[in-house]
């Protein structure tokens, strides 16, 4: 038997926008009776061969009875999903439950015109997700042997498919529970499709500027001029119904008059004209749209829906544009009047103002860029899409991302972690990112502790910075320098005192100063100074005890400042160790600071940009170098291994616990919370192998004595009030009660003391071995989904907010980092004569909580407090759990463009 279906009525949450294999977008939704005519039209356009492969016979049209059966479903035992493009069905897939079991027969039909676009695999992913929600455990299918394409869809989906041949038909059967392989297949397909989608935007053959203008100072004028003057290698077309000529070339009144197929439309028209422009682009086969115009949140939602009808992707609204420095493309579809230097840094930002700011900084610093993407209000294309592209782009060595909001943070973390293993990703955020809504952004906000976002970014391996200045500081090092092999630092200055300060700065940032040269003679001629400087620099590079070099120079005694960047750069290029440089005491306003000295473009794809990163202070140079060193250390360690405690393998536990939770939520409406009672809490935790120390509530002293006798002395008596039960000072708990007489006295005394607090209930609990008290919390956050928090009980968490946070799923390294991050965690490893706790047992318990929370969004809040960790193991004295009807998580086991 399958579990009881959760779906009732039309499942709107199954609707999704998806990216096809070729990078185009499409709409997926449950079928409805109104789709009968669409389905008939699709059938009529199919070849005889396709019809035979689907129905095992040829039929020229579907009967009214068949159409009704295919389009009138209950969305539980019979489910059908359709994929639409231009309001026509291009693919359909469905399943029928077999009798009253957990098995369903699945089938697909893909339009001949759209085969090879990955529709079958997308439909299978979404049907499997819907099936699991409705209690389906296994899919089966009957496929003709000559239907190789459909057999491939099943065999390459990542499931453990069993097949047999019977009566001329291939019979397939497989569990639809996600596996490591099926997740990997989904993520790989998602990556390829989304990377290609962004690649199409950045490498168009034909571009149309809609709203091009002859008026200098207008957005349409400068967009067109920047495209032309940037020497775009493709075709540029201007669309303006009120002009015959714009920018020295003919202007077209509409897209209909342009003979070439337009790949990218750059739109700069008043907001109220956007719907008609988007629709016109769709009707004329435009692939992607860049919207510079600002719109309201409501309007941009409608624009995305309109674009999806024709499979178009949108970047914007309120985008500052796109830039691709590949000489074979040379695309400047932006408001920047100049093309940047070609280099290895890819930039992504959201708001136009931040995009302009980042580009301006890169320009001033002479930092070479591979591509620039400004998503504006990110109504469609997001930072996740950009990272998918940058991962495959050979010209991009490092990625810079400025985030003002998160649409799908779990997906961001997943992609960023994979990308960071091959290329450094530098992410700038504000302290309140995720907790406040930027103008024009339609995203969920987080209710998790503020440190949770930072913890998620840290675990994903990105280099996190606090502002765009720091972002560009790190990028100008990554764009020009090789990665450090370790944290050993060589220091080179022409001031002994400054060499000490530079070494101290490095040490405070986790670097290890090993070799210090503080007496470089820069007096005399520039040539003499450069000879001394390059000789000392070469000595540091050749020192086996040095992994990276920091240089700090000040003017000579005469106040003269010579530009030694060329000599330094030429010397550094001979070695494979990174260096940073800072200049201090410079009075000449014409001397640039925070830039790349002796900068030059990248000559070969994926090579380092020529030049040396120069900073205005030693602190900035050391900070950038230290961040890169820590990142390299993270990459060397890797992300760790998947850790599944004994008994939690497979999906049986998750399925059974889902049934348990859904039963408890049966009479809960809306977003109301339901607090589990003690027995329900114990049952939930036991399902994941988490044991609570027995506790027995009582009313009368005789009941307390009977409970103590059953548990065995010594015992503790505690208040059932969550705030009083751990407060010895308020009389909420009494420990080490070793006899019935003592128990009766304690009960009477506690009732007197607690009367002023409303006479809360009391309970008897077995005494646990002495240990370090910890707190484990888990919540369901609207933005991030499951969030886990860990702290050491007491003032550390109560007063100093000494928490560590993580977003499941957790690897063994994630888990170790979570438990070791709180400053008070030193108590776990042996502190002031107290023995170390059983760290493995503590980690296993926390991982069980993490898996419980990751698998069950119904668990709104869970807290273990206190969890006593000792050398002998772990004991949980109390747990509190609230459950609720969950929202749809932003990241799931099906491919979809985020709605946020």
Coordinates of C-alpha atoms in Angstrom, one line a residue, residues 255-810:
X255 CA 10.7 43.3 -35.8
X256 CA 8.6 42.1 -38.7
X257 CA 10.7 44.2 -41.1
X258 CA 14.0 42.7 -40.1
X259 CA 15.0 39.8 -42.3
X260 CA 17.5 38.2 -39.9
X261 CA 16.5 36.0 -37.0
X262 CA 17.0 38.1 -33.8
X263 CA 18.8 36.3 -31.0
X264 CA 18.8 39.1 -28.4
X265 CA 16.4 42.0 -28.1
X266 CA 17.7 44.9 -26.0
X267 CA 14.6 46.7 -24.8
X268 CA 14.6 50.4 -23.7
X269 CA 11.0 51.5 -24.0
X270 CA 8.5 53.0 -21.5
X271 CA 7.2 50.5 -19.0
X272 CA 3.7 50.6 -20.4
X273 CA 4.9 49.5 -23.8
X274 CA 6.8 46.4 -22.5
X275 CA 3.9 43.8 -22.8
X276 CA 3.4 44.5 -26.4
X277 CA 7.2 44.5 -27.1
X278 CA 7.6 41.2 -25.3
X279 CA 4.7 39.7 -27.2
X280 CA 6.1 41.0 -30.5
X281 CA 9.5 39.4 -29.7
X282 CA 7.9 36.1 -29.0
X283 CA 5.9 36.1 -32.2
X284 CA 9.0 36.8 -34.2
X285 CA 11.2 34.1 -32.6
X286 CA 13.5 36.2 -30.5
X287 CA 15.4 33.9 -28.2
X288 CA 16.3 36.2 -25.2
X289 CA 15.4 39.7 -24.0
X290 CA 17.4 42.2 -22.1
X291 CA 15.1 44.7 -20.4
X292 CA 16.8 48.0 -19.3
X293 CA 13.5 49.6 -18.4
X294 CA 12.4 49.7 -14.7
X295 CA 9.0 48.2 -13.9
X296 CA 6.8 47.5 -10.9
X297 CA 7.0 44.1 -9.2
X298 CA 3.5 43.1 -10.4
X299 CA 4.4 44.1 -14.0
X300 CA 7.6 42.2 -14.1
X301 CA 5.8 39.0 -13.0
X302 CA 3.4 39.4 -15.9
X303 CA 6.3 40.1 -18.3
X304 CA 8.1 36.8 -17.3
X305 CA 4.8 34.8 -17.8
X306 CA 4.4 36.4 -21.2
X307 CA 8.0 35.6 -22.2
X308 CA 7.6 32.0 -21.0
X309 CA 4.8 31.5 -23.5
X310 CA 7.3 31.7 -26.3
X311 CA 10.2 30.1 -24.5
X312 CA 12.2 33.3 -24.0
X313 CA 14.4 34.2 -21.1
X314 CA 14.6 37.7 -19.6
X315 CA 17.4 39.5 -18.0
X316 CA 16.2 42.4 -16.0
X317 CA 14.1 44.5 -15.7
X318 CA 16.2 47.4 -14.6
X319 CA 19.4 45.7 -15.9
X320 CA 22.6 47.7 -16.6
X321 CA 23.3 45.3 -19.5
X322 CA 25.6 42.5 -20.7
X323 CA 29.2 42.5 -21.8
X324 CA 31.3 39.7 -23.4
X325 CA 34.9 40.5 -24.1
X326 CA 35.5 37.4 -26.2
X327 CA 37.1 39.0 -29.4
X328 CA 35.0 36.7 -31.5
X329 CA 31.9 38.3 -30.1
X330 CA 32.8 41.7 -28.5
X331 CA 29.3 42.4 -27.1
X332 CA 28.7 45.6 -25.2
X333 CA 24.9 45.6 -24.8
X334 CA 25.2 47.8 -21.8
X335 CA 25.3 51.4 -20.6
X336 CA 29.0 51.4 -20.3
X337 CA 30.6 53.6 -23.0
X338 CA 33.7 51.5 -23.2
X339 CA 34.6 47.8 -23.5
X340 CA 36.6 46.5 -20.5
X341 CA 40.1 45.0 -20.8
X342 CA 39.8 41.3 -21.7
X343 CA 40.6 39.2 -18.7
X344 CA 39.6 36.2 -16.6
X345 CA 37.1 37.7 -14.2
X346 CA 33.4 37.2 -14.6
X347 CA 31.1 39.7 -12.9
X348 CA 27.5 39.2 -11.8
X349 CA 25.4 41.8 -10.1
X350 CA 21.7 42.6 -9.6
X351 CA 20.7 46.3 -9.4
X352 CA 21.8 48.5 -12.2
X353 CA 23.5 50.9 -9.8
X354 CA 25.6 48.2 -8.4
X355 CA 26.4 46.9 -11.9
X356 CA 27.6 50.3 -12.9
X357 CA 29.6 50.7 -9.7
X358 CA 31.4 47.3 -10.2
X359 CA 32.2 48.0 -13.8
X360 CA 33.5 51.4 -13.0
X361 CA 35.8 49.9 -10.3
X362 CA 37.1 47.3 -12.7
X363 CA 37.7 50.0 -15.3
X364 CA 39.7 52.2 -12.9
X365 CA 41.7 49.3 -11.7
X366 CA 42.3 48.1 -15.2
X367 CA 41.0 44.7 -14.2
X368 CA 40.4 42.3 -17.1
X369 CA 36.9 40.9 -17.4
X370 CA 35.6 37.9 -19.4
X371 CA 31.9 38.8 -19.1
X372 CA 29.6 41.2 -17.1
X373 CA 26.0 40.3 -16.3
X374 CA 23.6 42.7 -14.6
X375 CA 20.4 41.0 -13.7
X376 CA 18.6 44.1 -12.5
X377 CA 15.5 43.0 -10.5
X378 CA 16.4 39.3 -11.4
X379 CA 12.8 38.6 -12.4
X380 CA 14.1 35.6 -14.4
X381 CA 17.8 35.1 -14.9
X382 CA 19.7 35.0 -11.6
X383 CA 23.1 34.5 -10.1
X384 CA 22.5 30.8 -10.1
X385 CA 22.2 30.8 -13.9
X386 CA 25.3 33.0 -14.2
X387 CA 27.4 30.7 -12.1
X388 CA 26.3 27.7 -14.2
X389 CA 27.7 29.6 -17.2
X390 CA 30.9 30.8 -15.6
X391 CA 31.7 27.2 -14.6
X392 CA 31.9 26.1 -18.2
X393 CA 33.4 29.3 -19.6
X394 CA 37.1 28.7 -20.3
X395 CA 37.8 32.4 -20.4
X396 CA 36.7 32.9 -16.8
X397 CA 39.2 32.1 -14.0
X398 CA 37.4 33.8 -11.1
X399 CA 33.9 34.8 -10.5
X400 CA 32.7 38.0 -8.6
X401 CA 29.1 38.1 -7.4
X402 CA 27.3 41.0 -5.6
X403 CA 24.1 39.8 -4.1
X404 CA 21.3 42.0 -2.8
X405 CA 18.7 39.2 -2.5
X406 CA 18.5 35.4 -2.7
X407 CA 15.9 33.7 -4.9
X408 CA 16.9 30.1 -4.3
X409 CA 19.7 30.0 -1.6
X410 CA 19.9 26.2 -1.4
X411 CA 20.5 25.9 -5.1
X412 CA 23.0 28.8 -4.9
X413 CA 24.9 26.9 -2.2
X414 CA 24.9 23.7 -4.2
X415 CA 26.1 25.4 -7.4
X416 CA 28.6 27.7 -5.6
X417 CA 30.1 24.7 -3.8
X418 CA 30.7 22.8 -7.0
X419 CA 32.0 25.9 -8.9
X420 CA 34.3 26.8 -6.0
X421 CA 36.1 23.5 -6.3
X422 CA 37.4 24.5 -9.7
X423 CA 37.2 28.4 -9.7
X424 CA 37.2 30.9 -6.9
X425 CA 33.9 32.6 -6.3
X426 CA 33.9 36.0 -4.4
X427 CA 30.5 37.0 -3.0
X428 CA 29.7 40.4 -1.5
X429 CA 26.6 40.8 0.6
X430 CA 25.2 43.3 3.1
X431 CA 24.7 42.3 6.7
X432 CA 21.0 42.3 6.3
X433 CA 20.8 40.5 2.9
X434 CA 17.9 38.0 3.1
X435 CA 16.2 40.0 5.9
X436 CA 15.2 43.0 3.9
X437 CA 13.6 43.3 0.5
X438 CA 15.5 45.4 -2.1
X439 CA 13.5 47.6 -4.4
X440 CA 11.9 45.7 -7.2
X441 CA 13.0 42.2 -5.9
X442 CA 10.3 39.6 -5.4
X443 CA 11.9 37.1 -3.0
X444 CA 11.1 35.4 0.2
X445 CA 12.7 36.8 3.4
X446 CA 14.5 34.8 6.0
X447 CA 13.5 34.4 9.6
X448 CA 16.6 32.5 10.5
X449 CA 19.3 34.0 12.7
X450 CA 21.4 36.6 10.9
X451 CA 24.5 34.3 11.0
X452 CA 22.7 31.6 9.1
X453 CA 23.3 33.2 5.6
X454 CA 27.0 33.7 6.3
X455 CA 27.3 30.1 7.5
X456 CA 25.7 28.9 4.3
X457 CA 28.0 30.9 2.2
X458 CA 31.0 29.8 4.2
X459 CA 30.1 26.1 3.8
X460 CA 29.7 26.6 0.1
X461 CA 33.3 27.5 -0.2
X462 CA 32.9 31.0 -1.6
X463 CA 35.2 33.9 -0.6
X464 CA 32.8 36.1 1.3
X465 CA 33.4 39.9 1.6
X466 CA 31.3 42.7 3.1
X467 CA 31.2 45.3 0.3
X468 CA 32.0 46.0 -3.3
X469 CA 35.5 47.5 -2.5
X470 CA 36.6 44.3 -0.9
X471 CA 35.1 42.3 -3.7
X472 CA 37.2 44.1 -6.3
X473 CA 40.3 44.0 -4.0
X474 CA 40.1 40.2 -4.0
X475 CA 39.3 39.9 -7.7
X476 CA 42.3 42.1 -8.7
X477 CA 44.6 39.6 -7.0
X478 CA 42.8 36.5 -8.4
X479 CA 42.8 38.0 -11.9
X480 CA 46.6 38.5 -12.0
X481 CA 48.2 36.1 -9.5
X482 CA 48.6 32.3 -9.2
X483 CA 47.0 30.6 -6.2
X484 CA 49.1 30.3 -3.0
X485 CA 50.3 26.8 -2.1
X486 CA 50.1 27.6 1.7
X487 CA 50.0 30.3 4.3
X488 CA 53.7 31.1 4.6
X489 CA 54.3 34.8 3.9
X490 CA 57.4 36.6 2.7
X491 CA 57.5 40.3 3.5
X492 CA 59.5 42.9 1.5
X493 CA 59.7 46.6 2.4
X494 CA 62.1 49.5 2.4
X495 CA 61.2 50.2 6.1
X496 CA 62.1 48.0 9.0
X497 CA 59.2 49.3 11.1
X498 CA 56.8 48.7 8.2
X499 CA 58.0 45.2 7.6
X500 CA 57.1 44.4 11.2
X501 CA 53.7 45.9 10.9
X502 CA 53.1 44.0 7.6
X503 CA 54.1 40.8 9.2
X504 CA 51.8 41.4 12.2
X505 CA 49.0 42.2 9.8
X506 CA 49.6 38.9 8.1
X507 CA 49.7 36.9 11.3
X508 CA 46.4 38.5 12.5
X509 CA 44.8 37.2 9.3
X510 CA 46.0 33.7 9.7
X511 CA 49.2 34.0 7.5
X512 CA 52.5 32.8 8.8
X513 CA 55.4 35.3 8.2
X514 CA 58.5 33.3 7.6
X515 CA 61.0 35.5 5.8
X516 CA 61.1 39.3 6.3
X517 CA 63.3 41.7 4.3
X518 CA 62.8 45.2 5.6
X519 CA 65.9 47.1 4.4
X520 CA 65.6 47.3 0.6
X521 CA 67.6 50.3 -0.6
X522 CA 65.5 52.4 -3.0
X523 CA 67.7 55.5 -2.8
X524 CA 69.7 56.5 -5.8
X525 CA 68.5 56.3 -9.4
X526 CA 65.3 54.4 -10.4
X527 CA 67.4 51.8 -12.2
X528 CA 69.5 51.2 -9.1
X529 CA 66.4 51.0 -6.9
X530 CA 64.7 48.5 -9.3
X531 CA 67.8 46.3 -9.3
X532 CA 67.8 46.1 -5.5
X533 CA 64.0 45.6 -5.4
X534 CA 63.9 42.8 -8.0
X535 CA 66.8 41.0 -6.6
X536 CA 65.2 40.9 -3.1
X537 CA 61.8 39.9 -4.6
X538 CA 63.4 37.1 -6.6
X539 CA 65.1 35.8 -3.4
X540 CA 61.7 35.7 -1.7
X541 CA 60.1 33.9 -4.6
X542 CA 62.9 31.3 -4.6
X543 CA 62.7 30.8 -0.8
X544 CA 61.1 27.3 -0.2
X545 CA 59.7 28.7 3.1
X546 CA 57.6 31.3 1.3
X547 CA 54.2 30.6 -0.4
X548 CA 53.2 34.2 -1.1
X549 CA 54.9 37.7 -1.0
X550 CA 53.6 41.0 0.3
X551 CA 55.4 44.1 -0.7
X552 CA 55.0 47.6 0.9
X553 CA 56.9 50.6 -0.4
X554 CA 57.2 54.1 0.8
X555 CA 58.8 57.2 -0.9
X556 CA 62.5 57.8 -0.6
X557 CA 63.9 60.4 1.8
X558 CA 63.5 63.0 -1.0
X559 CA 59.8 62.3 -1.3
X560 CA 60.2 60.9 -4.8
X561 CA 57.9 58.1 -5.9
X562 CA 59.1 55.9 -8.8
X563 CA 56.7 53.5 -10.5
X564 CA 58.4 50.2 -10.1
X565 CA 55.3 48.1 -11.1
X566 CA 56.7 47.1 -14.5
X567 CA 59.9 45.7 -13.0
X568 CA 58.0 44.0 -10.2
X569 CA 55.5 42.5 -12.6
X570 CA 58.1 41.2 -15.0
X571 CA 60.0 39.6 -12.1
X572 CA 56.9 38.0 -10.6
X573 CA 55.8 36.5 -13.9
X574 CA 58.9 34.2 -13.8
X575 CA 57.5 32.5 -10.7
X576 CA 54.4 30.6 -9.7
X577 CA 53.8 32.3 -6.4
X578 CA 51.4 35.1 -5.8
X579 CA 52.2 38.6 -4.6
X580 CA 50.4 41.7 -3.5
X581 CA 51.8 45.2 -3.2
X582 CA 50.9 48.4 -1.3
X583 CA 52.1 52.0 -1.4
X584 CA 52.1 54.3 1.6
X585 CA 53.1 57.9 2.2
X586 CA 52.5 58.9 -1.4
X587 CA 51.7 62.6 -1.6
X588 CA 51.4 62.9 -5.4
X589 CA 47.7 62.9 -6.3
X590 CA 48.6 61.6 -9.7
X591 CA 49.8 58.3 -8.4
X592 CA 46.9 55.7 -8.7
X593 CA 46.1 53.4 -5.8
X594 CA 44.0 50.2 -5.7
X595 CA 44.7 49.2 -9.3
X596 CA 46.7 46.7 -11.3
X597 CA 50.2 48.1 -12.1
X598 CA 51.6 47.4 -15.5
X599 CA 48.2 46.0 -16.5
X600 CA 47.7 44.3 -19.9
X601 CA 45.0 42.2 -21.4
X602 CA 44.9 38.4 -21.3
X603 CA 46.8 37.1 -24.3
X604 CA 45.6 33.5 -24.2
X605 CA 42.2 32.2 -23.0
X606 CA 42.2 31.2 -19.3
X607 CA 45.7 32.8 -18.8
X608 CA 46.4 35.2 -16.0
X609 CA 46.2 38.9 -16.7
X610 CA 49.5 40.7 -16.8
X611 CA 50.2 43.0 -13.9
X612 CA 50.7 43.3 -10.2
X613 CA 47.8 44.2 -7.7
X614 CA 48.6 47.4 -5.9
X615 CA 46.7 48.7 -2.9
X616 CA 46.4 51.9 -0.9
X617 CA 47.3 50.2 2.4
X618 CA 49.1 47.1 3.7
X619 CA 45.9 46.1 5.5
X620 CA 43.9 45.9 2.2
X621 CA 46.6 43.9 0.4
X622 CA 47.0 41.4 3.3
X623 CA 43.2 41.0 3.8
X624 CA 42.8 40.1 0.1
X625 CA 45.7 37.7 0.1
X626 CA 44.5 36.0 3.4
X627 CA 41.0 35.5 2.0
X628 CA 42.4 33.7 -1.0
X629 CA 44.7 31.6 1.1
X630 CA 41.9 30.5 3.3
X631 CA 39.9 29.6 0.2
X632 CA 42.8 27.6 -1.3
X633 CA 43.0 25.7 2.0
X634 CA 39.2 24.9 1.8
X635 CA 39.6 23.7 -1.7
X636 CA 42.5 21.5 -0.8
X637 CA 40.5 19.9 2.0
X638 CA 37.5 19.3 -0.3
X639 CA 33.9 19.3 0.8
X640 CA 33.9 16.1 2.7
X641 CA 31.9 12.9 2.4
X642 CA 28.2 12.2 2.7
X643 CA 27.6 10.9 6.3
X644 CA 24.4 8.8 6.9
X645 CA 24.1 7.4 10.4
X646 CA 23.2 3.7 10.8
X647 CA 19.6 2.9 10.3
X648 CA 18.8 6.0 8.1
X649 CA 19.9 4.5 4.8
X650 CA 17.4 4.7 2.0
X651 CA 14.0 6.4 2.2
X652 CA 11.9 4.1 4.4
X653 CA 12.4 6.2 7.5
X654 CA 11.5 9.4 5.7
X655 CA 8.3 7.9 4.2
X656 CA 7.1 6.4 7.5
X657 CA 7.8 9.7 9.3
X658 CA 6.0 11.7 6.7
X659 CA 2.9 9.5 7.3
X660 CA 3.3 10.2 11.0
X661 CA 3.6 14.0 10.6
X662 CA 0.8 14.2 8.0
X663 CA -1.5 12.4 10.4
X664 CA -0.8 14.9 13.2
X665 CA -1.4 17.8 10.8
X666 CA -4.7 16.4 9.5
X667 CA -6.8 19.0 11.4
X668 CA -4.3 21.9 11.3
X669 CA -5.3 24.7 9.0
X670 CA -3.2 27.3 7.2
X671 CA 0.1 28.2 8.8
X672 CA -0.9 27.4 12.4
X673 CA 1.6 25.7 14.6
X674 CA 0.9 22.5 16.5
X675 CA 3.0 21.7 19.5
X676 CA 3.7 17.9 19.8
X677 CA 3.1 16.4 23.2
X678 CA 5.8 14.5 25.0
X679 CA 4.8 11.1 23.6
X680 CA 4.5 12.4 20.0
X681 CA 7.9 14.1 20.4
X682 CA 9.5 10.9 21.6
X683 CA 7.9 9.0 18.7
X684 CA 9.2 11.5 16.1
X685 CA 12.7 11.5 17.5
X686 CA 12.8 7.7 17.9
X687 CA 12.0 7.3 14.2
X688 CA 15.4 8.9 13.5
X689 CA 17.3 7.0 16.3
X690 CA 17.3 10.0 18.7
X691 CA 16.6 8.8 22.2
X692 CA 15.1 11.1 24.9
X693 CA 16.0 10.4 28.6
X694 CA 12.7 9.1 30.1
X695 CA 10.6 11.6 32.1
X696 CA 7.3 11.1 33.8
X697 CA 4.9 14.0 34.6
X698 CA 2.9 13.7 37.8
X699 CA 0.3 15.4 39.9
X700 CA 0.4 13.7 43.3
X701 CA 3.5 12.9 45.4
X702 CA 2.6 9.2 45.3
X703 CA 2.7 9.4 41.5
X704 CA 6.1 10.9 41.7
X705 CA 7.3 8.2 44.1
X706 CA 6.0 5.5 41.8
X707 CA 7.7 7.1 38.7
X708 CA 11.0 7.4 40.6
X709 CA 10.8 3.8 41.6
X710 CA 10.3 2.8 38.0
X711 CA 13.1 5.0 36.7
X712 CA 15.5 4.2 39.5
X713 CA 17.2 6.5 41.9
X714 CA 18.8 9.0 41.8
X715 CA 16.3 11.2 39.9
X716 CA 15.7 14.8 39.2
X717 CA 12.4 16.8 39.5
X718 CA 11.8 19.5 37.0
X719 CA 9.2 22.0 36.1
X720 CA 7.4 21.3 32.8
X721 CA 7.7 25.0 32.0
X722 CA 10.2 25.4 29.2
X723 CA 11.8 28.5 30.7
X724 CA 11.9 27.2 34.3
X725 CA 12.9 23.6 33.8
X726 CA 16.7 24.4 33.7
X727 CA 16.7 27.2 36.3
X728 CA 18.2 26.0 39.6
X729 CA 18.3 29.6 40.7
X730 CA 14.5 30.0 40.3
X731 CA 13.7 26.6 41.8
X732 CA 12.7 25.0 38.5
X733 CA 14.8 21.9 38.9
X734 CA 16.2 19.8 41.8
X735 CA 18.9 17.2 41.1
X736 CA 20.4 14.1 42.7
X737 CA 17.3 13.0 44.7
X738 CA 18.3 9.6 46.1
X739 CA 15.3 8.5 48.2
X740 CA 11.5 8.6 48.4
X741 CA 11.6 10.8 51.6
X742 CA 13.9 13.3 49.9
X743 CA 11.7 13.2 46.8
X744 CA 8.5 14.1 48.8
X745 CA 10.2 17.0 50.5
X746 CA 11.6 18.3 47.2
X747 CA 8.1 18.1 45.6
X748 CA 6.5 20.0 48.4
X749 CA 9.2 22.6 48.4
X750 CA 9.1 23.1 44.6
X751 CA 5.4 23.6 44.6
X752 CA 5.7 26.4 47.1
X753 CA 8.6 28.1 45.2
X754 CA 6.9 27.8 41.8
X755 CA 3.5 29.0 43.0
X756 CA 4.4 32.6 42.1
X757 CA 5.1 31.4 38.5
X758 CA 1.6 30.0 38.0
X759 CA 2.2 26.6 39.6
X760 CA 3.5 24.8 36.4
X761 CA 3.5 21.1 36.2
X762 CA 6.3 18.8 37.5
X763 CA 8.0 15.7 36.2
X764 CA 10.4 13.1 37.4
X765 CA 13.4 12.2 35.2
X766 CA 16.3 9.8 35.5
X767 CA 19.6 11.5 36.4
X768 CA 21.9 11.7 33.4
X769 CA 25.7 11.4 33.7
X770 CA 27.5 14.7 34.2
X771 CA 28.3 16.3 30.9
X772 CA 28.6 19.5 28.9
X773 CA 25.1 21.0 28.2
X774 CA 24.5 21.9 24.5
X775 CA 21.6 23.2 22.5
X776 CA 20.5 22.0 19.1
X777 CA 17.9 23.9 17.2
X778 CA 16.3 23.3 13.8
X779 CA 13.8 25.5 12.0
X780 CA 12.1 25.6 8.6
X781 CA 13.0 29.0 7.1
X782 CA 10.9 30.5 4.3
X783 CA 14.0 31.4 2.3
X784 CA 16.6 28.8 3.1
X785 CA 14.5 25.8 4.1
X786 CA 16.1 23.7 6.9
X787 CA 18.4 25.6 9.2
X788 CA 20.4 23.9 12.0
X789 CA 21.9 25.8 14.9
X790 CA 24.3 24.5 17.6
X791 CA 25.6 26.2 20.8
X792 CA 27.0 25.5 24.2
X793 CA 24.3 26.1 26.9
X794 CA 24.7 29.1 29.2
X795 CA 25.9 32.7 28.9
X796 CA 27.7 31.9 25.6
X797 CA 24.4 31.6 23.8
X798 CA 22.1 33.5 26.1
X799 CA 24.2 36.7 26.2
X800 CA 26.9 36.5 23.6
X801 CA 24.9 34.9 20.8
X802 CA 27.7 32.3 20.4
X803 CA 25.9 30.1 17.8
X804 CA 27.0 28.1 14.8
X805 CA 24.6 27.5 11.9
X806 CA 24.4 25.2 8.9
X807 CA 21.9 24.4 6.1
X808 CA 21.5 20.6 5.6
X809 CA 22.4 18.3 4.0
X810 CA 25.7 18.1 5.8

